[in-house]
mmCIF file of C-alpha atoms in Angstrom:
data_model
loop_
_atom_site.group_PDB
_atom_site.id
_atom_site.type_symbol
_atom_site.label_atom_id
_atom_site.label_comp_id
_atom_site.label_asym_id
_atom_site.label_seq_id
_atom_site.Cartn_x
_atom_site.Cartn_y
_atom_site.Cartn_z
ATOM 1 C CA UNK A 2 233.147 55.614 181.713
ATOM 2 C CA UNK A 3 231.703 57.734 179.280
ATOM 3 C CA UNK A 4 227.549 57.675 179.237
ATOM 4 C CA UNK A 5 225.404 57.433 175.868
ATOM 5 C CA UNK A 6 225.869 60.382 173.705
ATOM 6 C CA UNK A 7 223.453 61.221 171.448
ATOM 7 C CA UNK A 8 223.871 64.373 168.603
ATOM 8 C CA UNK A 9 223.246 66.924 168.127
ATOM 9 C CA UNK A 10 220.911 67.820 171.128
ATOM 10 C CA UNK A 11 218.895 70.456 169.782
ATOM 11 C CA UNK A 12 217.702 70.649 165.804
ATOM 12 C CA UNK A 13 214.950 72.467 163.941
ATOM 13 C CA UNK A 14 213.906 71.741 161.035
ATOM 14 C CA UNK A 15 211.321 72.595 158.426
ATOM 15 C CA UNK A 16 208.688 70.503 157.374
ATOM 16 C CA UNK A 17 209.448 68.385 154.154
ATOM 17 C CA UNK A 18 213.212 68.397 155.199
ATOM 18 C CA UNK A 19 214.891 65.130 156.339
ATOM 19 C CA UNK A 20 217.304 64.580 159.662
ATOM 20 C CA UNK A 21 219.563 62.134 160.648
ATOM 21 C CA UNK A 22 219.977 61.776 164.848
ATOM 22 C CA UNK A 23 223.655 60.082 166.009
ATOM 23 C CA UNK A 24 223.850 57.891 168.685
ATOM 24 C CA UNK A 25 227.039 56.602 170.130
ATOM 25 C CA UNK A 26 226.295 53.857 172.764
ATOM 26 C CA UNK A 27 228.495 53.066 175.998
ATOM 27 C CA UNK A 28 231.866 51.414 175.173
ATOM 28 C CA UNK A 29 230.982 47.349 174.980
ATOM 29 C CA UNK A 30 227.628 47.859 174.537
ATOM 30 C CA UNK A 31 226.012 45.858 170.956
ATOM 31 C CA UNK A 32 222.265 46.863 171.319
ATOM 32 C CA UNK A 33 221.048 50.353 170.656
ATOM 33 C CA UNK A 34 217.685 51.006 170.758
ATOM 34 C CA UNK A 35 215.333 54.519 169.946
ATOM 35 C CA UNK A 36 212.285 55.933 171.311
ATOM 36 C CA UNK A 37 210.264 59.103 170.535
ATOM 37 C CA UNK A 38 208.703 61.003 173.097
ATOM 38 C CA UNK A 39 206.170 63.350 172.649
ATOM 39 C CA UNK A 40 203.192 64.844 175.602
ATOM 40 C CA UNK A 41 200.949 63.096 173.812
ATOM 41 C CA UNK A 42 202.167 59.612 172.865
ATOM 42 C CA UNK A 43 204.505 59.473 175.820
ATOM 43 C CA UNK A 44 207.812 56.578 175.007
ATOM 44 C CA UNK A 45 206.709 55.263 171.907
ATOM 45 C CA UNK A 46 209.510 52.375 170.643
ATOM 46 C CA UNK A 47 211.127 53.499 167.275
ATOM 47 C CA UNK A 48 213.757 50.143 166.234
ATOM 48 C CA UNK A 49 216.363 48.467 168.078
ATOM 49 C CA UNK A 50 219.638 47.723 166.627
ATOM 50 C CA UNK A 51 222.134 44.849 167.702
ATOM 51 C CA UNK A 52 225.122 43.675 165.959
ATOM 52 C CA UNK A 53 224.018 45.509 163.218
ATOM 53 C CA UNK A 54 221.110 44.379 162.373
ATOM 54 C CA UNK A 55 217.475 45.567 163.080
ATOM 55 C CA UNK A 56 215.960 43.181 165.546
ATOM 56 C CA UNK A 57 212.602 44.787 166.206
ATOM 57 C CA UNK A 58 210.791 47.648 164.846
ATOM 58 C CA UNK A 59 207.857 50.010 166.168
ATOM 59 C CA UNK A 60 204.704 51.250 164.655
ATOM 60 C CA UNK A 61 206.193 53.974 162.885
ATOM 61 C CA UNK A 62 206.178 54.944 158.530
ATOM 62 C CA UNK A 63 208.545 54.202 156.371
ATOM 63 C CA UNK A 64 209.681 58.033 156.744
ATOM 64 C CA UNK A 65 211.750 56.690 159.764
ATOM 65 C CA UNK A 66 214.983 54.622 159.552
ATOM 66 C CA UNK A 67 217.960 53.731 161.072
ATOM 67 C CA UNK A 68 221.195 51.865 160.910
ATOM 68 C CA UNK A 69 224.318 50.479 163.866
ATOM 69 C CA UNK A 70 227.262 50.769 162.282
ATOM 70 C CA UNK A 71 230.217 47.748 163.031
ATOM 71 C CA UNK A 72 231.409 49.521 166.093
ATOM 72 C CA UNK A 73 227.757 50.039 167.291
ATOM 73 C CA UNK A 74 227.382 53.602 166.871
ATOM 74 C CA UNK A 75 223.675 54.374 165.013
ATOM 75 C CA UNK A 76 222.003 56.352 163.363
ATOM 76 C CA UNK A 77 218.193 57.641 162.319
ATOM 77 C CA UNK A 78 216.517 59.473 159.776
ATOM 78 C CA UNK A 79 213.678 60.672 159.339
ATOM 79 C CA UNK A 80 212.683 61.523 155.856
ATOM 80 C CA UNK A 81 210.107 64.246 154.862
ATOM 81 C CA UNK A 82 209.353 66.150 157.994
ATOM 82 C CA UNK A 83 206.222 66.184 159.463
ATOM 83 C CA UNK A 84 205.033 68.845 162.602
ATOM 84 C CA UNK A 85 203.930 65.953 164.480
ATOM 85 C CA UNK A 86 207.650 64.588 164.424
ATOM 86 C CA UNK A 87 208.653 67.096 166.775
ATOM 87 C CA UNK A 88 209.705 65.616 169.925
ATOM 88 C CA UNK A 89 212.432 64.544 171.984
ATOM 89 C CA UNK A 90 214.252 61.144 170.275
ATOM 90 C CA UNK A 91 215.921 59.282 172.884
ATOM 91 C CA UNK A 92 218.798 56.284 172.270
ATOM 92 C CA UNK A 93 219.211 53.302 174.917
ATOM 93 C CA UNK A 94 222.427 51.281 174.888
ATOM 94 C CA UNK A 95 222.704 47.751 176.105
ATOM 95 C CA UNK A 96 225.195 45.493 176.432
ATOM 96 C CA UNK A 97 223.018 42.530 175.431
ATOM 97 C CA UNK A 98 219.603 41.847 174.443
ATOM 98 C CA UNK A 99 217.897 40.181 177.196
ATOM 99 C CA UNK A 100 214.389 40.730 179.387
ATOM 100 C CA UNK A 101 216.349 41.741 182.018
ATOM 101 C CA UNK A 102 218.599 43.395 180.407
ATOM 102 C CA UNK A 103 218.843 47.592 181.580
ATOM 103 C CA UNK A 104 219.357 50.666 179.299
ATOM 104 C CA UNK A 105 220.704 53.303 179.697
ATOM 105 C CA UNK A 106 219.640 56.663 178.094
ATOM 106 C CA UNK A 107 220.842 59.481 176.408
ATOM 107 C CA UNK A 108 219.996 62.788 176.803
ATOM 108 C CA UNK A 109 218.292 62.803 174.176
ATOM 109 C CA UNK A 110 217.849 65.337 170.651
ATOM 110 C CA UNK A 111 215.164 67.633 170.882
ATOM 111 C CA UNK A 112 213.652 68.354 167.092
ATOM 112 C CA UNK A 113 211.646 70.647 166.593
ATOM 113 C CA UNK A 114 209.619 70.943 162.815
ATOM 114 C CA UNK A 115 208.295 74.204 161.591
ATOM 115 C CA UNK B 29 194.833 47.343 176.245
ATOM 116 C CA UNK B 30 198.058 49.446 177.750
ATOM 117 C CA UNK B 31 200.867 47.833 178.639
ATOM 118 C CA UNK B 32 201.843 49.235 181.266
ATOM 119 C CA UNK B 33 199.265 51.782 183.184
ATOM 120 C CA UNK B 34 200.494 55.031 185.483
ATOM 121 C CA UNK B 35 197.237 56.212 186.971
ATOM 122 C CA UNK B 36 198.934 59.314 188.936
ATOM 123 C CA UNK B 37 199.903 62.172 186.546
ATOM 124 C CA UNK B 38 201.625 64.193 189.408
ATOM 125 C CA UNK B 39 201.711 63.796 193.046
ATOM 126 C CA UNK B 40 203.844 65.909 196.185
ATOM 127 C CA UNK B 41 205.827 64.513 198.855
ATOM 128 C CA UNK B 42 207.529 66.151 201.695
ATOM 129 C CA UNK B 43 210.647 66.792 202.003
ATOM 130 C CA UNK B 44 212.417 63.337 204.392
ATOM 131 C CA UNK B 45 208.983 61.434 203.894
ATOM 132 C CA UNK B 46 208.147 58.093 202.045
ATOM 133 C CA UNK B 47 206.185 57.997 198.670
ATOM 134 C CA UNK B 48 204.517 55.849 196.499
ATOM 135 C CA UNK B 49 204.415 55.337 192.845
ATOM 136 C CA UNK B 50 202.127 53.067 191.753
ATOM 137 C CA UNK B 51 202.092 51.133 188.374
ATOM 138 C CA UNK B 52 200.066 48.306 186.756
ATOM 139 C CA UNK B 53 200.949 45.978 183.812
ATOM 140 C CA UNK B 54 199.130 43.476 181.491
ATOM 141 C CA UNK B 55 201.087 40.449 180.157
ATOM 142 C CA UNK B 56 200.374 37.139 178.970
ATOM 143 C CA UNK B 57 203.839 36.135 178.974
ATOM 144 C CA UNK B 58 205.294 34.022 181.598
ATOM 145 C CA UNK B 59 208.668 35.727 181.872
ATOM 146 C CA UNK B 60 209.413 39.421 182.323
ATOM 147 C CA UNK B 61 211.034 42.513 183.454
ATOM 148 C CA UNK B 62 209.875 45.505 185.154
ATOM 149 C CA UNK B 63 212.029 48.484 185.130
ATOM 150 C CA UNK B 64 211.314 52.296 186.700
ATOM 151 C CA UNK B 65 213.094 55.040 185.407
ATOM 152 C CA UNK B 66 213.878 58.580 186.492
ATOM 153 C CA UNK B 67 213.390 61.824 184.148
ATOM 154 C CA UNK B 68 214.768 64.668 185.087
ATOM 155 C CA UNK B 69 213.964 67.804 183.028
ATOM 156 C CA UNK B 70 217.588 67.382 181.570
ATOM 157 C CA UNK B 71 215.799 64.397 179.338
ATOM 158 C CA UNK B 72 218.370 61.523 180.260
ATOM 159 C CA UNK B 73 215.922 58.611 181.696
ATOM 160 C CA UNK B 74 217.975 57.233 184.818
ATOM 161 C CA UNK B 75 217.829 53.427 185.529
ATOM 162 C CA UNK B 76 216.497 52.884 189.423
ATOM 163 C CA UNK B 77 215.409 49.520 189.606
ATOM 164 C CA UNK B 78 214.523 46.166 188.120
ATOM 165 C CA UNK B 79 212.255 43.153 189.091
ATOM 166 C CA UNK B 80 212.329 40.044 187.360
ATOM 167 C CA UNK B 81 209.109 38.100 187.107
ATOM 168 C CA UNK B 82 210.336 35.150 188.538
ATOM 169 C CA UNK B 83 212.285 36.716 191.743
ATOM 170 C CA UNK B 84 210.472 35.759 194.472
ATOM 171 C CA UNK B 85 211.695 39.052 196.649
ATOM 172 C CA UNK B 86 210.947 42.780 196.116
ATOM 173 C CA UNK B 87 214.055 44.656 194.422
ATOM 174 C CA UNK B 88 215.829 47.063 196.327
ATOM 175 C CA UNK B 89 218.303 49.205 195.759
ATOM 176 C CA UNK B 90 219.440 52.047 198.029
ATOM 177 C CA UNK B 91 216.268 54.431 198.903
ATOM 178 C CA UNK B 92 214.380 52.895 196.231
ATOM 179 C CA UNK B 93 212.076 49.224 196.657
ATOM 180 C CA UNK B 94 209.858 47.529 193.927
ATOM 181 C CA UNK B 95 206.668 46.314 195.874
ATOM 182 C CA UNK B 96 206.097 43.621 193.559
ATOM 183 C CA UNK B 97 202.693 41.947 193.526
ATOM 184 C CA UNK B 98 202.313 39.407 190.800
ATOM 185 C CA UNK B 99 198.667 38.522 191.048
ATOM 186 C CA UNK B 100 197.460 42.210 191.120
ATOM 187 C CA UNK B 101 199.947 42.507 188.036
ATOM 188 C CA UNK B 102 201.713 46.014 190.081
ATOM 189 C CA UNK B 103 204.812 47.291 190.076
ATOM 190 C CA UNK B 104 204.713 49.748 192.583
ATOM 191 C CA UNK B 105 207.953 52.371 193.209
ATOM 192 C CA UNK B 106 208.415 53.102 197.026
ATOM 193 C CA UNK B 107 211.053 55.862 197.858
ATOM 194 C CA UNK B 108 211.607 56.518 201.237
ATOM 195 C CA UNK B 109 213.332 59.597 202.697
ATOM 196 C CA UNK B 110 212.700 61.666 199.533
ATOM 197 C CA UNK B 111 215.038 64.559 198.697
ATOM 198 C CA UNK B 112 214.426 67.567 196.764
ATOM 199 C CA UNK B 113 216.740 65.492 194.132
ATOM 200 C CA UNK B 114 214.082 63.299 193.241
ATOM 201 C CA UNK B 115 211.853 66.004 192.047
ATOM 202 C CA UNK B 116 211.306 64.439 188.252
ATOM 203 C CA UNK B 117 209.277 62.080 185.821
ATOM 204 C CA UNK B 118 209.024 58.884 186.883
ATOM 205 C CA UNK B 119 208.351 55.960 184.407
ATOM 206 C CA UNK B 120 207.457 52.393 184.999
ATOM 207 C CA UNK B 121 208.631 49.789 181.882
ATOM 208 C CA UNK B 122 208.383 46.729 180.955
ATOM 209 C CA UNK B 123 210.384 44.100 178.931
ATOM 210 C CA UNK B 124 208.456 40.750 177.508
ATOM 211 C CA UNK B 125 210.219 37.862 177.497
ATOM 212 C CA UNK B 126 209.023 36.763 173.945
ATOM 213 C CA UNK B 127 209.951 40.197 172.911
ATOM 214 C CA UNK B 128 212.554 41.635 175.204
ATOM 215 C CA UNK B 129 213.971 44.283 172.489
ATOM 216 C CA UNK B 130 211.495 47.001 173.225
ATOM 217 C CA UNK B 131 210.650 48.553 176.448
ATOM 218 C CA UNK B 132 207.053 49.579 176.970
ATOM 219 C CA UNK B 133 206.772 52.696 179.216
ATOM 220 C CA UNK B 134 204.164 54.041 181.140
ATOM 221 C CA UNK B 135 202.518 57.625 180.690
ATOM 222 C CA UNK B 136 204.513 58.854 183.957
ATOM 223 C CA UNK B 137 204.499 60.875 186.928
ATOM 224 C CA UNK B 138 205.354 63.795 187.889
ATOM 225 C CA UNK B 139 206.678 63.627 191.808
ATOM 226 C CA UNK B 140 207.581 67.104 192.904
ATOM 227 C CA UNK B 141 209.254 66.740 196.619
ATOM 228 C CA UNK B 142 208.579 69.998 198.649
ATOM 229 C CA UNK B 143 211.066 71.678 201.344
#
């Protein structure tokens, strides 16, 4: 069974640009969720996505946005690059939403701005 | 006030011997889920273990246990026999039951197992 893919893995961009970050969740799985982690703000929650629809969003700007398309692949962008958005951007699949509900994790894209 | 709290950035282990990871949360909800991760350095965050609020025993699966204390509010990761395989980031998470679509994650730590 094929894992959470996530592309591309490795980008670099320059600031003022904008980047969109694929996600394609496990087979079955309707809730995709995406984090950014950084050294200094650790697993900071980005949006989470189910049945296309954004259910919950984090304490990010308007620069950063996302969609789940109908078979519950997603997407983000981030618009006008900043150096502080470099970081690793990880997507969680789910097959329901649900407290105890696991994820499981892609390897995540690495962006780096310069 | 953090969500979840990691206190030890990095800690060692030998090789065969137990460790413990320890982990604190603050909630006012009734109902929720604690979660611990593994990080390798290959970034994928590996599911271990879950503990429900409400489960009444500590979660266990394979080498890993949850020591669960609900009063103290800890979450505390216990491997035992460690292997130079578990060398990674380890992160504690949480799930609220009025707001289960986002984890919150702890700051981490760093367990490097020696030979």
């Amino acid at each position: 069974k094929a894992g959470v893919t996530q592309t591309p893995r490795y980008l670099i961009k320059t600031r003022g640009q904008q980047v969109t970050l694929s996600c394609s969740p496990i087979s079955g799985h309707r809730s995709v969720s995406w984090y950014q982690q950084t050294p200094g703000q650790g697993l900071q929650f980005l949006f989470e996505y189910f049945s296309e629809t954004q259910r919950n969003k984090g304490n990010f700007p308007g620069r950063f946005s996302g969609r789940q398309f109908s078979n519950s692949r997603s997407e983000m962008n981030v618009s006008t690059l900043e150096l502080g958005d470099s970081a690793l951007y990880l997507c969680a699949s789910s097959r329901r939403q649900g407290m105890n509900t696991e994820a499981f994790f892609g390897q995540g894209t690495r962006l780096t701005v310069v | 006030a953090q969500k979840i709290t990691q206190t030890q950035p990095g800690m060692f282990v030998q090789e065969k011997e137990a460790v413990t990871l320890d982990c604190t949360y603050d909630t006012s909800d009734q109902s929720y889920g604690l979660f611990w991760y593994k990080q390798p350095s290959s970034g994928e965050m590996i599911f271990l273990i879950y503990q429900g609020s409400y489960d009444e025993q500590n979660a266990t699966e394979g080498r890993y246990s949850l020591n669960f204390q609900k009063a103290r509010k800890s979450a505390n990761l216990v491997i035992s026999a460690s292997q130079l395989g578990d060398s990674a980031m380890y992160f504690c998470a949480m799930r609220e039951g009025n707001n289960f679509n986002k984890f919150y994650f702890g700051s981490g730590t760093k367990l490097n197992v020696k030979p």
